[in-house]
Coordinates of C-alpha atoms and ligand atoms in Angstrom, one line a residue:
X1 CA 49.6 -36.3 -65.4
X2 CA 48.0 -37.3 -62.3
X3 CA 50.6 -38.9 -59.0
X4 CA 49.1 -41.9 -57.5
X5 CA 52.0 -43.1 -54.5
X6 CA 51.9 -46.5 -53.3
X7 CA 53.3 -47.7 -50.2
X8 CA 53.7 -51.5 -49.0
X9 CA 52.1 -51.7 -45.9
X10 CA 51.6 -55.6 -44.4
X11 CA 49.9 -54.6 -41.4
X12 CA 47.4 -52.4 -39.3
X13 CA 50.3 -52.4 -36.5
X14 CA 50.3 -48.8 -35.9
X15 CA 54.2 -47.7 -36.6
X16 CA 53.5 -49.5 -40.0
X17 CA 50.6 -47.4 -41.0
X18 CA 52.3 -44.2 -39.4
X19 CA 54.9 -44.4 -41.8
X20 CA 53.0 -45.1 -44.3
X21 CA 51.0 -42.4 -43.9
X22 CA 53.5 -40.0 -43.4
X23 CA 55.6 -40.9 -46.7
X24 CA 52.1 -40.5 -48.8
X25 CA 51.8 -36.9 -47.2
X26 CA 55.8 -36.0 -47.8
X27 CA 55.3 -37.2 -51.6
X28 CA 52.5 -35.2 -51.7
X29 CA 53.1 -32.2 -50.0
X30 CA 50.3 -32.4 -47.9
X31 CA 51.6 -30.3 -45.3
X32 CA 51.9 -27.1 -47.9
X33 CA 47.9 -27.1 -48.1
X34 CA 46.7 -26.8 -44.5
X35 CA 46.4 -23.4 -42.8
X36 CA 46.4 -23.0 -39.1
X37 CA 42.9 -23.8 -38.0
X38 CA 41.5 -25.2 -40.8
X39 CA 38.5 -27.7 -40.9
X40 CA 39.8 -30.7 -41.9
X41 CA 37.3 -34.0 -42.5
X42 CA 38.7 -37.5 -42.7
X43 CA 35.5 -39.5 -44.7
X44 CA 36.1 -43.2 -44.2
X45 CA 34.2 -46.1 -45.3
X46 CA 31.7 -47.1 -42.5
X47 CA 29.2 -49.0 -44.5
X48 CA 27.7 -50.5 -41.7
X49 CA 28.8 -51.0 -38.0
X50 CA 31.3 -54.3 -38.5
X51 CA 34.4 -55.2 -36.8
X52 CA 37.5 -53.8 -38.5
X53 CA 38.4 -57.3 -39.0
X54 CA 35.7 -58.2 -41.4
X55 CA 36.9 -55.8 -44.3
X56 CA 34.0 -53.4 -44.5
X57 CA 34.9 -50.9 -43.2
X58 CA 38.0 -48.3 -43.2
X59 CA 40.1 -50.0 -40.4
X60 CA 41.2 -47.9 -37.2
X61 CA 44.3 -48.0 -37.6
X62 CA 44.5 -45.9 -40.7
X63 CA 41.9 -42.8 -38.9
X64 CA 44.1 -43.2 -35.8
X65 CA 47.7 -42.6 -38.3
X66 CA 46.1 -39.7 -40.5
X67 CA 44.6 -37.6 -37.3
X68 CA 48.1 -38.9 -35.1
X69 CA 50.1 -37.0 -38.2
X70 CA 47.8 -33.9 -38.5
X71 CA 47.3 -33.3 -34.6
X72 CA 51.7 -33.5 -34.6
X73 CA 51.7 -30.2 -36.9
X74 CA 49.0 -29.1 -34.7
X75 CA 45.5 -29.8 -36.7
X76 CA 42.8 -30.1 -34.3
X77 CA 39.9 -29.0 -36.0
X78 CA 39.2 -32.5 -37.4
X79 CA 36.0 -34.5 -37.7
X80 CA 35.6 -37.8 -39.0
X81 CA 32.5 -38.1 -40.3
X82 CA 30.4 -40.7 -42.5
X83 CA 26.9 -41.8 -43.2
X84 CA 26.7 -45.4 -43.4
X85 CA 23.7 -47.3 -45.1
X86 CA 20.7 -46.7 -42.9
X87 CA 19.8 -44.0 -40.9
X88 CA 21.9 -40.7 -40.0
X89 CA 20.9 -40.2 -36.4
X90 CA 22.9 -40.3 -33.4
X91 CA 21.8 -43.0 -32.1
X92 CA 22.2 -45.5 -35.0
X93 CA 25.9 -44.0 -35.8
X94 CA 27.0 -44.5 -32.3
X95 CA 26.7 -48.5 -32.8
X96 CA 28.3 -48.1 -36.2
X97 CA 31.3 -45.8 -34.5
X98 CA 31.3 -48.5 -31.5
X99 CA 31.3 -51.7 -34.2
X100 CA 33.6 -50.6 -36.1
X101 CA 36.1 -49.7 -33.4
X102 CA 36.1 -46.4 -33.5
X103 CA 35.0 -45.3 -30.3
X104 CA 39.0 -45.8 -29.3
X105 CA 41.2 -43.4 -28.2
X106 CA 43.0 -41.4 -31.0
X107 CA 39.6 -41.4 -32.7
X108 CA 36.5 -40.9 -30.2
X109 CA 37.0 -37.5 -29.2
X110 CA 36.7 -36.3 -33.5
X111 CA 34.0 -38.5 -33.9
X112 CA 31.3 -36.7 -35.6
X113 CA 28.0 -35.5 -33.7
X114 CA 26.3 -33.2 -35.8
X115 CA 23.7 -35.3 -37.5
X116 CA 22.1 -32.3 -40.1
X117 CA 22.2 -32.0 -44.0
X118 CA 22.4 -29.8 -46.3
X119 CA 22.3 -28.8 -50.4
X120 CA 24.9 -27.9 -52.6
X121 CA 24.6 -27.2 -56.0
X122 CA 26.5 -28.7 -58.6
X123 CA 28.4 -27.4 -61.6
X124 CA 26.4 -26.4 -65.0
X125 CA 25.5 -29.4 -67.1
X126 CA 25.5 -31.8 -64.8
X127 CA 22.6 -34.3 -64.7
X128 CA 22.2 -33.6 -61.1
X129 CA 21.4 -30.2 -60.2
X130 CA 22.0 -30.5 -56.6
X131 CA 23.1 -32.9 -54.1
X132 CA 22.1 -32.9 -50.5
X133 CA 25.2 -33.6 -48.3
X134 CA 26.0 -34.2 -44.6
X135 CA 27.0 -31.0 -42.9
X136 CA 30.5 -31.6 -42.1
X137 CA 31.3 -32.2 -45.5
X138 CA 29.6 -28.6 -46.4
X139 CA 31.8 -27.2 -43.7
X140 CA 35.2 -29.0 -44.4
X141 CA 37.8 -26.4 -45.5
X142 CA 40.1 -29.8 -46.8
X143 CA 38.7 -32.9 -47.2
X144 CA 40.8 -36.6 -46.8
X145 CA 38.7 -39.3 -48.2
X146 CA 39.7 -42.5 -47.1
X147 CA 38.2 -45.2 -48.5
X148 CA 38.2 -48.9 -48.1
X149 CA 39.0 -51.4 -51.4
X150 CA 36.3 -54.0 -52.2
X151 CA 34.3 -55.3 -54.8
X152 CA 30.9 -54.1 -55.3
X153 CA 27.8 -56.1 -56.4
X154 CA 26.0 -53.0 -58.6
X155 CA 29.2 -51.3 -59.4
X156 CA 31.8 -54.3 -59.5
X157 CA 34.3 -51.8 -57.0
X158 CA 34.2 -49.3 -54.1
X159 CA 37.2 -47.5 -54.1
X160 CA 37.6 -43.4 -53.9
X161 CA 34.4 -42.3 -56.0
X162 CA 32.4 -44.8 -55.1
X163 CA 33.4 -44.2 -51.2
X164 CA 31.7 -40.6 -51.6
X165 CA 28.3 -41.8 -51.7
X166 CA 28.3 -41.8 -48.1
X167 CA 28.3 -38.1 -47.9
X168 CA 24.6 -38.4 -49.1
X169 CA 22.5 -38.5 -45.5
X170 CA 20.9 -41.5 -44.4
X171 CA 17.9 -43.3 -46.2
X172 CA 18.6 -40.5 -49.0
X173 CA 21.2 -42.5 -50.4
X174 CA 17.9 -45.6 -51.5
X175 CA 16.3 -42.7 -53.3
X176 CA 19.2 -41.8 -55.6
X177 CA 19.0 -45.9 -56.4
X178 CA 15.5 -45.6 -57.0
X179 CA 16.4 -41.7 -59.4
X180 CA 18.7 -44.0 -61.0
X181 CA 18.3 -47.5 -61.5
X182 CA 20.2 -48.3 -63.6
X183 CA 23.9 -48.4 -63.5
X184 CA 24.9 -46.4 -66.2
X185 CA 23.3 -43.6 -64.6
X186 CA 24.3 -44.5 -61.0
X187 CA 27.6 -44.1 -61.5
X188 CA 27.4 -40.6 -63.6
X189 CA 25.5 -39.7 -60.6
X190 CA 28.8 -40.8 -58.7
X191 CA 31.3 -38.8 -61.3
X192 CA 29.3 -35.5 -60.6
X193 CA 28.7 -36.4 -56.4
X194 CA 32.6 -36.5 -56.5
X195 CA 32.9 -33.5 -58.5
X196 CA 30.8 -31.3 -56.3
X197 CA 32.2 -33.0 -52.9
X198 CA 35.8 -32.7 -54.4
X199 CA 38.2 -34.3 -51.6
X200 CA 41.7 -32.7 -51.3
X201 CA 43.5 -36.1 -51.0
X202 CA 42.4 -39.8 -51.3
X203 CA 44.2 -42.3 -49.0
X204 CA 43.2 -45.8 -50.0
X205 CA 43.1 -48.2 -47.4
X206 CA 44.1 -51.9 -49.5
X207 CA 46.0 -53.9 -46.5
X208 CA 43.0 -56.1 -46.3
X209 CA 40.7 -55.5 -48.8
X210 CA 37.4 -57.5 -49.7
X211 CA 36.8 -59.7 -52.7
X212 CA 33.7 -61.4 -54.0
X213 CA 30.4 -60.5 -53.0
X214 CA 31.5 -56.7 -51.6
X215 CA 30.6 -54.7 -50.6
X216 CA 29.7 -55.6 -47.3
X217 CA 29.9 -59.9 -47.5
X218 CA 32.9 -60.4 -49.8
X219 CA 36.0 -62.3 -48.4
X220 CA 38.8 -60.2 -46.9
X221 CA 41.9 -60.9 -49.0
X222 CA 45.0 -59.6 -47.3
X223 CA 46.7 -57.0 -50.2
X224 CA 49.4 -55.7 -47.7
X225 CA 49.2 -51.5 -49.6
X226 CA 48.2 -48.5 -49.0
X227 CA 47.8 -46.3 -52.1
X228 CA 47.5 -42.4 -51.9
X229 CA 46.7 -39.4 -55.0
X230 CA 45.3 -35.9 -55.2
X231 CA 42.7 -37.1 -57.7
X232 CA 40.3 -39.8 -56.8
X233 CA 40.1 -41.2 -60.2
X234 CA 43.7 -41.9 -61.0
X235 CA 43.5 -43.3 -57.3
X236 CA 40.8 -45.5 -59.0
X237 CA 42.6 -47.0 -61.9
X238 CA 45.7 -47.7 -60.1
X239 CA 43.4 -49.7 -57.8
X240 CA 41.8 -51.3 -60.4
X241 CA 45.0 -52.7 -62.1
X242 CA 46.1 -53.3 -58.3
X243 CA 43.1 -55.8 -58.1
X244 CA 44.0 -57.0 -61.7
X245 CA 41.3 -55.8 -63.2
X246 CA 40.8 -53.4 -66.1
X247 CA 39.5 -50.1 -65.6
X248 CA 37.7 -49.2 -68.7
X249 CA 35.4 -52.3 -67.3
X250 CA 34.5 -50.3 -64.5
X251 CA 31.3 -48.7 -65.1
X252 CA 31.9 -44.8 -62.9
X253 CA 35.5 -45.2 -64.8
X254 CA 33.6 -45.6 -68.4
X255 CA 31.4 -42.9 -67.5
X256 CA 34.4 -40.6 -66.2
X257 CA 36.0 -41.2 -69.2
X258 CA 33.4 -39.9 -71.2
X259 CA 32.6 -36.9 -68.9
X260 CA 36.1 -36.3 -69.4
X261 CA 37.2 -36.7 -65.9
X262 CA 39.7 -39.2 -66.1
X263 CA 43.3 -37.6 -66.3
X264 CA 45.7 -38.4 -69.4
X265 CA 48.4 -40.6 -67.5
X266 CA 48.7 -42.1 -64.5
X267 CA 52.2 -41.8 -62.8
X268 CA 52.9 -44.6 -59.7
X269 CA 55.1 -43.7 -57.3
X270 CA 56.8 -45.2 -54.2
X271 CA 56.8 -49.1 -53.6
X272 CA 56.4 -51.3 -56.9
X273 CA 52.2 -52.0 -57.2
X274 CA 52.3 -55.6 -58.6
X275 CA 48.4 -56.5 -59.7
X276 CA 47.1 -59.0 -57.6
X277 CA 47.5 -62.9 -59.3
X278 CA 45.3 -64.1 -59.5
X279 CA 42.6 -61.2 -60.2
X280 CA 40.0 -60.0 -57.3
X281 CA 37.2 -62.5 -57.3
X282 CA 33.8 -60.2 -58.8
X283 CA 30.8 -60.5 -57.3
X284 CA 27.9 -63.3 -57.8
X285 CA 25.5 -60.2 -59.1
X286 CA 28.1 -59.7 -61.3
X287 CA 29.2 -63.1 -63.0
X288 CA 29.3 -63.6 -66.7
X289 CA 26.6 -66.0 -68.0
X290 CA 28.8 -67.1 -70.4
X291 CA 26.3 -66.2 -73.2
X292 CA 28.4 -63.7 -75.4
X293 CA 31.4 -66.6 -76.5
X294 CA 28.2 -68.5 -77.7
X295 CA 26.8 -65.9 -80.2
X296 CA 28.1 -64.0 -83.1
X297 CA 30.6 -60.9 -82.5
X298 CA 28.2 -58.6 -84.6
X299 CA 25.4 -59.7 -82.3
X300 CA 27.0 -60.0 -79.0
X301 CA 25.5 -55.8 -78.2
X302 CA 22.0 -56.5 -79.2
X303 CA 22.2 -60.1 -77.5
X304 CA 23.3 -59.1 -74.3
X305 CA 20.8 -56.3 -74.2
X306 CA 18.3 -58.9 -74.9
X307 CA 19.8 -61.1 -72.3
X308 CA 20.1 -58.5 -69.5
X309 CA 17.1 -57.7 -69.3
X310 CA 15.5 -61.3 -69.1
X311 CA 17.9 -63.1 -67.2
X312 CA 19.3 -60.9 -64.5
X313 CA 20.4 -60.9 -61.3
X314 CA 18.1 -60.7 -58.4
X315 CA 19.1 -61.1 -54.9
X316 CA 17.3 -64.2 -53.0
X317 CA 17.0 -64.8 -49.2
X318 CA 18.1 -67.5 -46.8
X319 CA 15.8 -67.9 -44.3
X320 CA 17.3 -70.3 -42.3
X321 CA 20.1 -67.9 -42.1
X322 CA 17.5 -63.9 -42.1
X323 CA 17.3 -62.6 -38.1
X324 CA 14.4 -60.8 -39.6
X325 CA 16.2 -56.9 -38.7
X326 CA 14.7 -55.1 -41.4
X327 CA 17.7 -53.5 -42.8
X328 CA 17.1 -54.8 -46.2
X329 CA 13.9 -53.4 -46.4
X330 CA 14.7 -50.3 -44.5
X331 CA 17.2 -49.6 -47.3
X332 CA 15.4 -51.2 -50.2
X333 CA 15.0 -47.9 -52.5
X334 CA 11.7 -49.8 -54.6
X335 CA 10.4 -51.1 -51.0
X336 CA 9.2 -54.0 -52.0
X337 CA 10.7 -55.9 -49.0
X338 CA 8.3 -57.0 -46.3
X339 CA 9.6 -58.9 -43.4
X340 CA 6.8 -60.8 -41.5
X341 CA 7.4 -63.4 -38.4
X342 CA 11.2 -62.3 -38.5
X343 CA 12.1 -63.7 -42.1
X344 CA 12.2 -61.2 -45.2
X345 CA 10.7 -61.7 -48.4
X346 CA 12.0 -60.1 -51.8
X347 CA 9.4 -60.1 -54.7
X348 CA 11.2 -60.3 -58.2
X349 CA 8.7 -57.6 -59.9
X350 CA 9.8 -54.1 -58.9
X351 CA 13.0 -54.8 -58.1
X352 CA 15.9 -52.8 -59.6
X353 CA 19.0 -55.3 -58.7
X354 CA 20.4 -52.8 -56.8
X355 CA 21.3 -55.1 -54.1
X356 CA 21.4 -52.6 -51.0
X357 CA 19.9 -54.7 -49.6
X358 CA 22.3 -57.5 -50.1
X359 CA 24.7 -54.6 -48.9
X360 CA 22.7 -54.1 -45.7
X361 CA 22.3 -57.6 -44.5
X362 CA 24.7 -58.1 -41.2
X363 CA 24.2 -62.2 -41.8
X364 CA 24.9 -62.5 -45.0
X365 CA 21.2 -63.8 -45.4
X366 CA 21.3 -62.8 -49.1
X367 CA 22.6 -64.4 -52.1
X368 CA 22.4 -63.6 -56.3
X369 CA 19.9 -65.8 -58.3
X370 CA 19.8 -65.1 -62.0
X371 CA 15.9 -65.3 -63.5
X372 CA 13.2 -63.8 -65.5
X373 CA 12.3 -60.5 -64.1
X374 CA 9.0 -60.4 -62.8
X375 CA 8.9 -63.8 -61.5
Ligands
SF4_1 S1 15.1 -56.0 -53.3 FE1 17.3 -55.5 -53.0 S2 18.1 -55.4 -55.1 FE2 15.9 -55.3 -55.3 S3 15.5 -53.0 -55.3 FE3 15.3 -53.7 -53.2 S4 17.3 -53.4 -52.3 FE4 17.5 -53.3 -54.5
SF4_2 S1 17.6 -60.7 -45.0 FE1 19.3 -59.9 -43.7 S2 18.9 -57.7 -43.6 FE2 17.0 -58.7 -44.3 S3 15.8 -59.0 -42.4 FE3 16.9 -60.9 -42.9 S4 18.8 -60.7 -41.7 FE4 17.9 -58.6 -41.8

């Protein structure tokens, strides 16, 4: 039986948060695993550099109550470290640290400066022989993962798996899109990323969380909890029902399931976790076409199989609304995006429906269109 505590927590005022974080760690005994000196990494969600407001990214207030409760039993060897979507360089993490309001004091001075990578094999049988990881996650003796709770256009929610892939560097995260396309294998790529990173503890940060198109141009929807487990994936389905959802529907729970990740039962402790009335709203990317109540039951599989693959989902740009930055195409994994006199242009054939790029876009420039692929 995996422990998954929640605790109510309506705000980012930091006593709140404190608290909360300090009754997560007494439930679950944090303290008894760290050693005097140990490496400690705190991996939030820093998709892109966005004000803690917006919902995209792991707010402040939560690094600033995890490092405030480690440095008081005298833990300093703490880094926070990410890599958001784009590059891993100094430079371009410096505006995502600054963005995202972590450049503050409590924070700045664990901020993460060592920009390398490297490999780490994975365990035998895995699909993925190796992953190649950002350093301070290859050098973390105990590793907090604190991700952010949102929907997700290619894999409908980015909680505590899914918040791992940013311990891939860089533009290296587009080419595991473009080794696995589609999102059956995706998301078995994330299963085996989050065995072979294997964080310690996984704090959730839910007290705003994003709905609709998440992961990085959803709504916020204020969900007033912070939820906390030694295993990620019972952190996962907790969520899941949190966001009134169900999590075999999730596609990296369906695939832990069947690597036999998933633990038997799912204990919630602490503060009652009422699912959220009504449900999270999914992503566009994601929205039923309706077309399986209108068919058969027996030929609903070999319908929708039919269906998927010539109506799906493609993203489509605004151009009134594109600034022409480039960051779709700079993290499109097919690159087929060209961006000429400042406006980006996304051809139908090649594309993968990935939507990194929709991801990417700090303008919200791009919406889902359903259509015939290569057209
Ligand atoms: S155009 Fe967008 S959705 Fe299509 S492959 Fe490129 S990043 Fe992915
Ligand atoms: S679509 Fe968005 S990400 Fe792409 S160039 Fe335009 S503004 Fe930038």
């Amino acid at each position: 039986m995996s422990v998954v505590n929640a605790v109510l927590t309506p705000s980012y005022e930091a006593d709140a948060v404190f608290e909360a974080v300090s009754k997560h760690f007494e439930v679950l005994n944090v303290e008894g695993d760290l050693r005097p000196g140990m490496r400690i990494l705190l991996k939030p969600n820093l998709l892109y550099g966005k004000k803690p407001e917006a919902g995209v990214t792991t707010n402040p207030a939560i690094l600033r109550a995890v490092i405030r409760w480690l440095t008081e039993r005298g833990h300093t060897n703490i880094v926070v470290a990410d890599s958001s979507g784009g590059l891993f360089t100094a430079e371009y993490m410096r505006g995502v640290y600054a963005a995202s309001g972590l450049r503050t004091p409590g924070i700045e001075e664990y901020l993460n400066r060592d920009f390398t990578f490297g490999r780490r094999e994975t365990r035998e049988g895995s699909a993925t022989r190796s992953f190649n990881l950002i350093t301070p996650v290859l050098e973390a003796e105990y590793i907090i993962n604190l991700p952010k709770l949102k929907t997700h256009a290619m894999t409908t929610v980015s909680i505590g798996v899914k918040n791992l892939f940013g311990t891939i560097p860089g533009l290296q995260k587009p080419d595991m899109h473009r080794r696995y396309p589609e999102t059956k294998d995706f998301v078995r790529m994330l299963c085996e990323l989050c065995e072979t990173v294997h964080p310690n503890v996984t704090l959730l940060d839910a007290v705003d969380s994003m709905e609709g198109n998440g992961p990085g141009g959803g709504t916020v929807r204020h969900t007033g909890v912070t939820l906390c487990s030694r295993d990620v994936f019972a952190l996962d389905i907790a969520a899941v029902l949190f966001m009134g959802l169900v999590p075999s529907d999730m596609p990296h729970l369906a695939a832990a399931r069947d690597m036999k990740l998933l633990p038997e039962t799912v204990s919630v402790t602490g503060d009652d976790l009422v699912p959220c009335s009504p449900a999270f709203r999914l992503p566009d990317a994601l929205k039923s076409t309706g077309f399986d109540d209108s068919v058969p039951k027996l030929l609903r599989k070999p319908a929708s199989f039919v269906m998927d693959r010539l109506l799906r989902s493609y993203p489509h740009v605004d151009r009134s609304k594109c600034v022409g930055c480039g960051r779709c195409a700079e993290s499109c994994p097919q690159k087929i995006i060209r961006v000429e006199n400042k406006k980006a242009g996304m051809p139908r054939r090649g594309c993968i429906s990935c939507f990194c790029c929709q991801e990417m876009c700090p303008v919200h420039a791009i919406s889902v269109k359903r259509g015939l692929r290569g057209l």
